[in-house]
Backbone as a ProteinNet text record, in pm:
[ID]
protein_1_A
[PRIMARY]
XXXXXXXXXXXXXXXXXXXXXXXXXXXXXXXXXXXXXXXXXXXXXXXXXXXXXXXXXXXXXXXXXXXXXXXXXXXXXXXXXXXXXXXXXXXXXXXXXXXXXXXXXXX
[TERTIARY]
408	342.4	383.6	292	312.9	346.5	380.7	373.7	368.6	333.2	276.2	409.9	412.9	537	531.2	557.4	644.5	585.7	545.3	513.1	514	582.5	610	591.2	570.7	539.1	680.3	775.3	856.5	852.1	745.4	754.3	667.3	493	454.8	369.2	408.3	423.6	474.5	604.4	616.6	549.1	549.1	480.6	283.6	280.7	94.8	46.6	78.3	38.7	65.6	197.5	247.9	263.1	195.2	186.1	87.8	154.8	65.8	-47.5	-72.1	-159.9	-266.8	-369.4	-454.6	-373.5	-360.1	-297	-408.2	-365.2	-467.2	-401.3	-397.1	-343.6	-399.8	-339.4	-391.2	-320.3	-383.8	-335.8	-401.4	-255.4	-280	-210.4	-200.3	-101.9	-83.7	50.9	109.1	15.6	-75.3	-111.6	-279.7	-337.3	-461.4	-507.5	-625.1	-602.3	-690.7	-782.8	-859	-698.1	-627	-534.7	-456.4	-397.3	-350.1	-430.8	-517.7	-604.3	-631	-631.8	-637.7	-530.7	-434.1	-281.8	-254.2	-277.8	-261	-356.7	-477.8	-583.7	-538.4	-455.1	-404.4	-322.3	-189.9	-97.7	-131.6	-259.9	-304.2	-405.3	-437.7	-479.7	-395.2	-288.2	-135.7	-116.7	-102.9	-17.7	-155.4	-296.3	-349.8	-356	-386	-359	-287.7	-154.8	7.8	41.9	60.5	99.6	26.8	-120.9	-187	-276.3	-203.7	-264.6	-118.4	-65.9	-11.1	-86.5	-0.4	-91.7	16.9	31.6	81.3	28.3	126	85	152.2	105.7	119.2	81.6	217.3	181.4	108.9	25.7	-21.3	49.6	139.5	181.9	309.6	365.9	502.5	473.6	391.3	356.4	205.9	246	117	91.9	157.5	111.5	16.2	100.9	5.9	-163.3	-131.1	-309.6	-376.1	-330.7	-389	-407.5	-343.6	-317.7	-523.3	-528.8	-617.7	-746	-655	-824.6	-859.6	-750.6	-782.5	-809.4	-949.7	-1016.1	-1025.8	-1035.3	-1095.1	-963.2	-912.4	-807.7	-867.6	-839.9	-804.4	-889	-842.3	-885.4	-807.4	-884.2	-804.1	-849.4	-765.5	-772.3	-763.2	-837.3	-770.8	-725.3	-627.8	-616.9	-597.6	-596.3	-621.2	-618.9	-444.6	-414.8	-417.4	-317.6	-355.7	-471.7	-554.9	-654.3	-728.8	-809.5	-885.7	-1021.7	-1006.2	-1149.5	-1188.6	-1192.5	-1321.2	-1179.4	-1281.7	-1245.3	-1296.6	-1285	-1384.1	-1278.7	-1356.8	-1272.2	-1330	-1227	-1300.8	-1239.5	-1267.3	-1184	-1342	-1260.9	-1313.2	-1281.1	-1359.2	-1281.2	-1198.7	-1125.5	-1043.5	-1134.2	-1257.6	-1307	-1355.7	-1444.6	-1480.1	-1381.4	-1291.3	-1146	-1112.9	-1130.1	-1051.1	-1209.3	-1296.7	-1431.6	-1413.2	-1359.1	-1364.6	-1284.4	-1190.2	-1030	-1051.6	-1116.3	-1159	-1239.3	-1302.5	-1444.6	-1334.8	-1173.2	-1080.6	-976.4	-987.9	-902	-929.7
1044.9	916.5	855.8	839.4	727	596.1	486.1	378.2	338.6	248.8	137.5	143.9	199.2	146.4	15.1	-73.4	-212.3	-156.2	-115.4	-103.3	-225.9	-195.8	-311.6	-191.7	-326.1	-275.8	-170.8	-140.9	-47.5	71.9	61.6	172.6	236.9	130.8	216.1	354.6	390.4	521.2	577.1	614.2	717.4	747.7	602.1	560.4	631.3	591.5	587.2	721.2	690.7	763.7	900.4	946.5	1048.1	1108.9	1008.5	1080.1	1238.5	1302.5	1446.4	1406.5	1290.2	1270.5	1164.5	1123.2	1037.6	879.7	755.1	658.6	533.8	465	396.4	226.9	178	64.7	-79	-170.5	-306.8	-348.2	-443.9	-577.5	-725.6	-770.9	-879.8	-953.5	-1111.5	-1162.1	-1277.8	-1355.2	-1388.1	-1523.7	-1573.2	-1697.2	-1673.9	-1526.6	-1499.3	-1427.4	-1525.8	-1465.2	-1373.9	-1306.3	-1181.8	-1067.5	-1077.2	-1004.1	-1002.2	-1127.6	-1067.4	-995.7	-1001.5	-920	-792.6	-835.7	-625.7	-539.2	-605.4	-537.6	-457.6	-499.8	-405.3	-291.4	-313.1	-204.7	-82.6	-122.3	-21.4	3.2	-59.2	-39.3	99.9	112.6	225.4	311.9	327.8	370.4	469.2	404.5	481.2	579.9	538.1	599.9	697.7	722.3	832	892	889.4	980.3	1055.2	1011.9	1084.7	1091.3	1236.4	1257.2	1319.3	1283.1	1344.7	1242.3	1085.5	960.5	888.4	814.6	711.3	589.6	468.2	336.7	258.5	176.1	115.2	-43.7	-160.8	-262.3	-351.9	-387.3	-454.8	-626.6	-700.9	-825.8	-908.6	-955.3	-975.1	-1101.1	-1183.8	-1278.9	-1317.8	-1153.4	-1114	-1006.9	-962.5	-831.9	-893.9	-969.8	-1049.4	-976.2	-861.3	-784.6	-648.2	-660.6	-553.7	-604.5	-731.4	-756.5	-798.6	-812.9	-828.8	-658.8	-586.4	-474.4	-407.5	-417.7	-386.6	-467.5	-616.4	-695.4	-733.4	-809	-834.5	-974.5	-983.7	-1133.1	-1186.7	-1122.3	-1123.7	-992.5	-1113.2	-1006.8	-1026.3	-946.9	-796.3	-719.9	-679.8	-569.4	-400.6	-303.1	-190.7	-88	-34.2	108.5	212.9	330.9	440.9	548.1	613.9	684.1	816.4	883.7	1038.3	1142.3	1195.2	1228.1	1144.4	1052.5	888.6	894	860.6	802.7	763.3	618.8	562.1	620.4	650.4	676.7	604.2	493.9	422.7	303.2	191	55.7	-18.1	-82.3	-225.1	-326.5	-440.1	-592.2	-642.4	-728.5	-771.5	-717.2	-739.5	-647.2	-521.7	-489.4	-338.2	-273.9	-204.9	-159	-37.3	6.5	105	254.8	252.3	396.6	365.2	260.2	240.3	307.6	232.1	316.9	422.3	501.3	639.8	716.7	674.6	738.3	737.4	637	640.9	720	710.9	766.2	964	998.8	1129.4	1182	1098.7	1144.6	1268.8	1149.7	1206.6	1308.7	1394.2	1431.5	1585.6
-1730.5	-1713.7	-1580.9	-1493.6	-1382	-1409.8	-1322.5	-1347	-1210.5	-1164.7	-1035.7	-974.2	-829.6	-746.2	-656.4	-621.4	-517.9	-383.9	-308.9	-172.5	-51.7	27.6	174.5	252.2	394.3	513.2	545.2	470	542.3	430.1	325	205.8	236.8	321	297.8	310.2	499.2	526.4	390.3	378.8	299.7	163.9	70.5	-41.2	-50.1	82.9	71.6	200.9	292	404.9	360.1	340.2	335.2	205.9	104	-17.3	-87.1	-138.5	-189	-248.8	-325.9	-422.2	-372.8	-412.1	-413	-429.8	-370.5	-400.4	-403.4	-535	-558.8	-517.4	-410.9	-347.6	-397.3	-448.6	-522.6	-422.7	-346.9	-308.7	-347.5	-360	-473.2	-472.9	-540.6	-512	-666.9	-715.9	-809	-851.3	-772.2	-805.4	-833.1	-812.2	-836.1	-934.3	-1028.9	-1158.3	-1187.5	-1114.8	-1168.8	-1121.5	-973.9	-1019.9	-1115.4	-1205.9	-1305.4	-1413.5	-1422.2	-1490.3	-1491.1	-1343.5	-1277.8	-1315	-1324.7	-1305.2	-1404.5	-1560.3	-1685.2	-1659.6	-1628.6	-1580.3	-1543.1	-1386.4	-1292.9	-1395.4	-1443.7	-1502.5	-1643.3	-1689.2	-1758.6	-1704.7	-1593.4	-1512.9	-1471.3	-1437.5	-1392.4	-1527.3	-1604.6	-1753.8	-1797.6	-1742.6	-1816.2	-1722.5	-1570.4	-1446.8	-1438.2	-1497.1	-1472	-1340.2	-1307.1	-1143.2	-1086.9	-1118.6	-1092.5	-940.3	-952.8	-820.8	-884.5	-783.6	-807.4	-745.4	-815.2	-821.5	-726.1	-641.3	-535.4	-588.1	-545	-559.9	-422.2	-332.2	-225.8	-243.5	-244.1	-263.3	-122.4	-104.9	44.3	74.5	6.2	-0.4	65.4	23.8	71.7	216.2	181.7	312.8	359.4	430.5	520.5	629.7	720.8	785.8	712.4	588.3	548.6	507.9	471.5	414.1	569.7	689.5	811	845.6	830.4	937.5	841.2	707.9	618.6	617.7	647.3	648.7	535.4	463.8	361.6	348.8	290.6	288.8	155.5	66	-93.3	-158.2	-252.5	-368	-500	-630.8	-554.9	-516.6	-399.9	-332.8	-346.6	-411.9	-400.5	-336.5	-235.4	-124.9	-246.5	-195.3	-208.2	-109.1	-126	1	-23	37.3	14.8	147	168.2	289.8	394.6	318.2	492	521.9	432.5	467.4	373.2	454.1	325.7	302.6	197.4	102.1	87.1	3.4	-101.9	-145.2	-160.4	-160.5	-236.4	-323.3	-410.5	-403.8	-438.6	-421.1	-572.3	-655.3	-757.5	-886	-1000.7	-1098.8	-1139.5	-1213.7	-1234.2	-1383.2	-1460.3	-1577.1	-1553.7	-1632.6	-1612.3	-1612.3	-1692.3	-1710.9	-1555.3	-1479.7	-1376.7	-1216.6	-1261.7	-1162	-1154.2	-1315.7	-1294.1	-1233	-1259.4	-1239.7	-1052.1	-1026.4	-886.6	-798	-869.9	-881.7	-833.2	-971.6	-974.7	-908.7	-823.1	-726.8	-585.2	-605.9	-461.8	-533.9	-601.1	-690.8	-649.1
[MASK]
+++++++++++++++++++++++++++++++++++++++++++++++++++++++++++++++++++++++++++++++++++++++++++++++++++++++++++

């Protein structure tokens, strides 16, 4: 079972860029409430994937270079990435069969 890792601007080269797997990136932040909503989502998203994508959560609140360096206008917003690099993006919540459906397109 996966579970969602903490990612900052100093994690996340290694965390995302340099990861083997597909990484499914939430940025989001503590006072916005479709992200808390989103968060259990990813959070089982993570737990039926396994190690097969990990799930990243970037607070833009705390890592304000990271939601500039991305362009982030509208949370949540989630990257995916796949060999440092971004694939596919939606802003907004999402259902979970919706995510992994998206999820699996980079798999």
């Amino acid at each position: 079972m996966s579970t969602p890792v903490k990612v900052t601007a100093d994690t996340f080269k290694s965390e995302v860029v340099e990861a083997s797997t597909p990484v499914v990136v939430d940025f989001w932040a503590e006072w916005c409430g479709p992200c808390k909503k989103l968060g259990p989502i990813l959070d089982d998203v993570a737990a039926e994937l396994g190690d097969a994508v990990k799930v990243a959560k970037v607070n833009v609140d705390e890592e304000r270079n990271l939601g500039a360096m991305f362009q982030i206008m509208s949370i949540p917003a989630v990257m995916i990435f796949k060999d440092g690099e971004k694939v596919d993006e939606f802003v907004g919540l999402r259902s979970k069969d919706d995510i992994i459906a998206l999820v699996n397109k980079h798999l």
